[in-house]
């Protein structure tokens, strides 16, 4: 079982990347995932989606996308760390989801973690649930995390306050649930019921 962790911020060395690296640390310390993959959208040279999905417009653009597509396809579960920008998920994260037209994410569980420097962080998660699962067939688990005032937290491996202890516990619990879902959904993917050729886009 493999997990892919996506830092959805465009900014280099962002707070989202800090959270993603903390998640990666927890995964390696206490979960039985065989491997993990961290995708930082601030440094990943992903092409923007075009109406020519087979070659994305050029061989160079295809070469940029193929390694990411392969890593996502190999994953059994996902963690999306989603910052709130003007009440929305960042455009590079939306672009990533549109690029996943080969069913890289299909029928695999995903944990959403919202990030805000203030008191927000929940609206992008609602946006992701509402708008990104139809064609990708991704399965967002019911559990989620919102880290508000993120500048104050996860700056070291050990918690420094009762609030931060609660954040650690919440993230660990949600990752445990994610792993359980990854086991369950793998049995569904390995069965004969899913037909993405006949119904690639839902209705």
mmCIF file of C-alpha atoms in Angstrom:
data_model
loop_
_atom_site.group_PDB
_atom_site.id
_atom_site.type_symbol
_atom_site.label_atom_id
_atom_site.label_comp_id
_atom_site.label_asym_id
_atom_site.label_seq_id
_atom_site.Cartn_x
_atom_site.Cartn_y
_atom_site.Cartn_z
ATOM 1 C CA UNK A 1 0.000 0.000 0.000
ATOM 2 C CA UNK A 2 1.313 3.410 -1.002
ATOM 3 C CA UNK A 3 0.189 6.927 -0.135
ATOM 4 C CA UNK A 4 0.705 10.132 -2.116
ATOM 5 C CA UNK A 5 0.759 13.446 -0.231
ATOM 6 C CA UNK A 6 0.040 16.609 -2.238
ATOM 7 C CA UNK A 7 0.965 20.091 -1.026
ATOM 8 C CA UNK A 8 -1.510 22.278 -2.905
ATOM 9 C CA UNK A 9 0.187 25.668 -2.502
ATOM 10 C CA UNK A 10 2.002 27.523 -5.295
ATOM 11 C CA UNK A 11 4.341 29.231 -2.839
ATOM 12 C CA UNK A 12 7.867 27.815 -2.328
ATOM 13 C CA UNK A 13 8.447 26.567 1.234
ATOM 14 C CA UNK A 14 4.798 27.185 2.057
ATOM 15 C CA UNK A 15 2.899 26.420 5.223
ATOM 16 C CA UNK A 16 1.067 23.752 3.213
ATOM 17 C CA UNK A 17 4.394 22.071 2.469
ATOM 18 C CA UNK A 18 5.247 22.245 6.171
ATOM 19 C CA UNK A 19 2.010 20.429 6.971
ATOM 20 C CA UNK A 20 2.583 17.918 4.152
ATOM 21 C CA UNK A 21 6.030 17.097 5.519
ATOM 22 C CA UNK A 22 4.572 16.633 8.988
ATOM 23 C CA UNK A 23 2.012 14.227 7.538
ATOM 24 C CA UNK A 24 4.832 12.390 5.768
ATOM 25 C CA UNK A 25 6.654 12.102 9.110
ATOM 26 C CA UNK A 26 3.576 10.628 10.823
ATOM 27 C CA UNK A 27 3.055 8.179 7.969
ATOM 28 C CA UNK A 28 6.629 6.941 8.216
ATOM 29 C CA UNK A 29 6.603 6.750 12.013
ATOM 30 C CA UNK A 30 3.373 4.898 12.681
ATOM 31 C CA UNK A 31 1.481 3.695 9.602
ATOM 32 C CA UNK A 32 2.068 0.504 7.604
ATOM 33 C CA UNK A 33 2.085 2.158 4.184
ATOM 34 C CA UNK A 34 4.937 0.595 2.214
ATOM 35 C CA UNK A 35 5.995 3.863 0.596
ATOM 36 C CA UNK A 36 5.031 7.504 0.326
ATOM 37 C CA UNK A 37 5.280 10.140 -2.373
ATOM 38 C CA UNK A 38 5.230 13.891 -1.679
ATOM 39 C CA UNK A 39 4.194 16.187 -4.519
ATOM 40 C CA UNK A 40 4.888 19.907 -3.967
ATOM 41 C CA UNK A 41 2.899 21.887 -6.532
ATOM 42 C CA UNK A 42 5.132 24.916 -5.946
ATOM 43 C CA UNK A 43 8.060 23.132 -7.580
ATOM 44 C CA UNK A 44 6.368 20.542 -9.790
ATOM 45 C CA UNK A 45 6.534 21.710 -13.402
ATOM 46 C CA UNK A 46 3.069 20.519 -14.341
ATOM 47 C CA UNK A 47 1.596 21.576 -17.680
ATOM 48 C CA UNK A 48 -1.722 23.352 -17.718
ATOM 49 C CA UNK A 49 -4.603 21.247 -18.975
ATOM 50 C CA UNK A 50 -5.488 21.558 -22.658
ATOM 51 C CA UNK A 51 -8.171 20.026 -24.859
ATOM 52 C CA UNK A 52 -5.502 17.702 -26.258
ATOM 53 C CA UNK A 53 -5.129 15.371 -23.261
ATOM 54 C CA UNK A 54 -3.255 12.622 -25.086
ATOM 55 C CA UNK A 55 -0.126 14.673 -25.703
ATOM 56 C CA UNK A 56 -0.907 17.826 -23.687
ATOM 57 C CA UNK A 57 0.202 19.913 -26.632
ATOM 58 C CA UNK A 58 3.827 18.819 -26.902
ATOM 59 C CA UNK A 59 6.279 16.058 -26.039
ATOM 60 C CA UNK A 60 7.875 18.329 -23.417
ATOM 61 C CA UNK A 61 4.575 18.876 -21.646
ATOM 62 C CA UNK A 62 3.844 15.168 -21.708
ATOM 63 C CA UNK A 63 7.279 14.432 -20.232
ATOM 64 C CA UNK A 64 6.514 16.836 -17.370
ATOM 65 C CA UNK A 65 3.247 15.097 -16.575
ATOM 66 C CA UNK A 66 4.154 11.423 -16.990
ATOM 67 C CA UNK A 67 6.224 10.979 -13.771
ATOM 68 C CA UNK A 68 3.503 12.603 -11.689
ATOM 69 C CA UNK A 69 0.791 10.566 -13.380
ATOM 70 C CA UNK A 70 2.748 7.361 -12.734
ATOM 71 C CA UNK A 71 3.283 8.209 -9.056
ATOM 72 C CA UNK A 72 -0.406 8.980 -8.539
ATOM 73 C CA UNK A 73 -1.430 5.817 -10.380
ATOM 74 C CA UNK A 74 0.819 3.732 -8.115
ATOM 75 C CA UNK A 75 -0.710 5.217 -4.953
ATOM 76 C CA UNK A 76 -3.482 3.509 -3.006
ATOM 77 C CA UNK A 77 -4.453 6.588 -0.986
ATOM 78 C CA UNK A 78 -3.988 10.363 -1.029
ATOM 79 C CA UNK A 79 -3.625 13.280 1.343
ATOM 80 C CA UNK A 80 -4.386 16.704 -0.112
ATOM 81 C CA UNK A 81 -3.130 19.670 1.905
ATOM 82 C CA UNK A 82 -5.271 22.547 0.667
ATOM 83 C CA UNK A 83 -4.614 26.198 1.571
ATOM 84 C CA UNK A 84 -7.437 28.704 1.402
ATOM 85 C CA UNK A 85 -6.823 31.400 -1.185
ATOM 86 C CA UNK A 86 -9.635 33.973 -1.416
ATOM 87 C CA UNK A 87 -11.980 31.307 -0.070
ATOM 88 C CA UNK A 88 -10.978 28.817 -2.776
ATOM 89 C CA UNK A 89 -8.576 25.969 -3.498
ATOM 90 C CA UNK A 90 -5.471 27.087 -5.455
ATOM 91 C CA UNK A 91 -5.655 26.874 -9.274
ATOM 92 C CA UNK A 92 -2.634 24.567 -9.594
ATOM 93 C CA UNK A 93 -4.395 22.007 -7.430
ATOM 94 C CA UNK A 94 -7.513 22.214 -9.586
ATOM 95 C CA UNK A 95 -5.318 21.876 -12.665
ATOM 96 C CA UNK A 96 -3.763 18.715 -11.202
ATOM 97 C CA UNK A 97 -7.190 17.180 -10.746
ATOM 98 C CA UNK A 98 -8.224 18.039 -14.306
ATOM 99 C CA UNK A 99 -5.029 16.470 -15.641
ATOM 100 C CA UNK A 100 -5.917 13.171 -13.930
ATOM 101 C CA UNK A 101 -7.980 11.907 -16.865
ATOM 102 C CA UNK A 102 -6.422 8.410 -16.921
ATOM 103 C CA UNK A 103 -8.167 7.455 -13.688
ATOM 104 C CA UNK A 104 -5.050 7.973 -11.591
ATOM 105 C CA UNK A 105 -7.267 8.701 -8.569
ATOM 106 C CA UNK A 106 -10.243 6.484 -9.341
ATOM 107 C CA UNK A 107 -11.858 4.605 -6.454
ATOM 108 C CA UNK A 108 -9.032 5.489 -4.077
ATOM 109 C CA UNK A 109 -9.533 7.226 -0.710
ATOM 110 C CA UNK A 110 -8.311 10.745 -0.004
ATOM 111 C CA UNK A 111 -7.958 12.758 3.182
ATOM 112 C CA UNK A 112 -8.454 16.529 2.943
ATOM 113 C CA UNK A 113 -6.446 18.845 5.217
ATOM 114 C CA UNK A 114 -7.356 22.522 5.142
ATOM 115 C CA UNK A 115 -4.748 25.170 5.963
ATOM 116 C CA UNK A 116 -5.280 28.796 6.898
ATOM 117 C CA UNK A 117 -3.068 31.502 8.367
ATOM 118 C CA UNK A 118 -6.222 32.889 10.020
ATOM 119 C CA UNK A 119 -9.537 31.399 11.081
ATOM 120 C CA UNK A 120 -10.617 30.017 7.695
ATOM 121 C CA UNK A 121 -9.609 26.818 5.955
ATOM 122 C CA UNK A 122 -12.893 24.954 5.525
ATOM 123 C CA UNK A 123 -14.309 26.447 2.303
ATOM 124 C CA UNK A 124 -11.727 24.874 -0.059
ATOM 125 C CA UNK A 125 -12.503 21.449 1.389
ATOM 126 C CA UNK A 126 -16.194 21.880 0.584
ATOM 127 C CA UNK A 127 -15.185 23.034 -2.900
ATOM 128 C CA UNK A 128 -13.009 19.949 -3.405
ATOM 129 C CA UNK A 129 -15.791 17.615 -2.309
ATOM 130 C CA UNK A 130 -18.368 19.334 -4.495
ATOM 131 C CA UNK A 131 -16.414 19.792 -7.714
ATOM 132 C CA UNK A 132 -13.554 17.339 -8.103
ATOM 133 C CA UNK A 133 -14.894 13.818 -7.715
ATOM 134 C CA UNK A 134 -17.187 13.353 -10.734
ATOM 135 C CA UNK A 135 -14.611 12.638 -13.448
ATOM 136 C CA UNK A 136 -11.718 11.625 -11.204
ATOM 137 C CA UNK A 137 -13.855 9.093 -9.252
ATOM 138 C CA UNK A 138 -11.783 9.924 -6.173
ATOM 139 C CA UNK A 139 -13.337 8.936 -2.832
ATOM 140 C CA UNK A 140 -12.922 11.605 -0.148
ATOM 141 C CA UNK A 141 -13.255 10.009 3.278
ATOM 142 C CA UNK A 142 -15.724 11.615 5.723
ATOM 143 C CA UNK A 143 -12.957 12.604 8.155
ATOM 144 C CA UNK A 144 -10.950 15.785 7.526
ATOM 145 C CA UNK A 145 -8.607 18.209 9.271
ATOM 146 C CA UNK A 146 -8.597 22.017 9.344
ATOM 147 C CA UNK A 147 -5.485 23.707 10.737
ATOM 148 C CA UNK A 148 -6.203 27.355 11.536
ATOM 149 C CA UNK A 149 -3.505 29.868 12.538
ATOM 150 C CA UNK A 150 -1.091 27.416 10.921
ATOM 151 C CA UNK A 151 1.953 29.641 11.475
ATOM 152 C CA UNK A 152 1.776 28.734 15.175
ATOM 153 C CA UNK A 153 1.687 24.961 14.745
ATOM 154 C CA UNK A 154 3.697 21.991 13.449
ATOM 155 C CA UNK A 155 6.965 23.904 13.542
ATOM 156 C CA UNK A 156 8.681 21.049 15.400
ATOM 157 C CA UNK A 157 8.062 17.304 15.748
ATOM 158 C CA UNK A 158 6.829 17.662 19.352
ATOM 159 C CA UNK A 159 3.651 19.590 20.249
ATOM 160 C CA UNK A 160 4.122 22.770 22.277
ATOM 161 C CA UNK A 161 0.587 23.371 23.525
ATOM 162 C CA UNK A 162 -2.660 21.557 24.276
ATOM 163 C CA UNK A 163 -4.090 22.850 21.015
ATOM 164 C CA UNK A 164 -1.161 21.394 19.094
ATOM 165 C CA UNK A 165 -1.539 18.074 20.909
ATOM 166 C CA UNK A 166 -5.093 18.028 19.624
ATOM 167 C CA UNK A 167 -3.922 18.717 16.056
ATOM 168 C CA UNK A 168 -1.406 15.862 16.261
ATOM 169 C CA UNK A 169 -4.071 13.487 17.533
ATOM 170 C CA UNK A 170 -6.569 14.541 14.884
ATOM 171 C CA UNK A 171 -4.081 14.079 12.033
ATOM 172 C CA UNK A 172 -2.985 10.687 13.369
ATOM 173 C CA UNK A 173 -6.583 9.520 13.747
ATOM 174 C CA UNK A 174 -7.536 10.644 10.236
ATOM 175 C CA UNK A 175 -4.497 8.897 8.758
ATOM 176 C CA UNK A 176 -5.497 5.692 10.559
ATOM 177 C CA UNK A 177 -8.958 5.985 8.998
ATOM 178 C CA UNK A 178 -7.399 6.697 5.595
ATOM 179 C CA UNK A 179 -5.312 3.538 5.805
ATOM 180 C CA UNK A 180 -8.375 1.458 6.697
ATOM 181 C CA UNK A 181 -10.216 2.915 3.695
ATOM 182 C CA UNK A 182 -7.238 2.176 1.439
ATOM 183 C CA UNK A 183 -7.433 -1.501 2.361
ATOM 184 C CA UNK A 184 -11.170 -1.640 1.774
ATOM 185 C CA UNK A 185 -11.195 0.204 -1.536
ATOM 186 C CA UNK A 186 -8.345 -1.913 -2.876
ATOM 187 C CA UNK A 187 -10.589 -4.964 -2.638
ATOM 188 C CA UNK A 188 -13.219 -3.081 -4.657
ATOM 189 C CA UNK A 189 -10.698 -2.041 -7.326
ATOM 190 C CA UNK A 190 -9.432 -5.614 -7.523
ATOM 191 C CA UNK A 191 -12.959 -6.927 -8.075
ATOM 192 C CA UNK A 192 -14.958 -7.037 -11.290
ATOM 193 C CA UNK A 193 -17.603 -4.410 -10.563
ATOM 194 C CA UNK A 194 -15.852 -1.183 -11.678
ATOM 195 C CA UNK A 195 -16.174 -0.316 -15.369
ATOM 196 C CA UNK A 196 -14.374 2.941 -16.154
ATOM 197 C CA UNK A 197 -14.368 2.242 -19.890
ATOM 198 C CA UNK A 198 -18.137 2.295 -20.206
ATOM 199 C CA UNK A 199 -18.677 5.043 -17.610
ATOM 200 C CA UNK A 200 -15.522 7.178 -17.542
ATOM 201 C CA UNK A 201 -17.354 10.433 -16.719
ATOM 202 C CA UNK A 202 -20.268 9.320 -14.606
ATOM 203 C CA UNK A 203 -23.611 9.906 -16.295
#
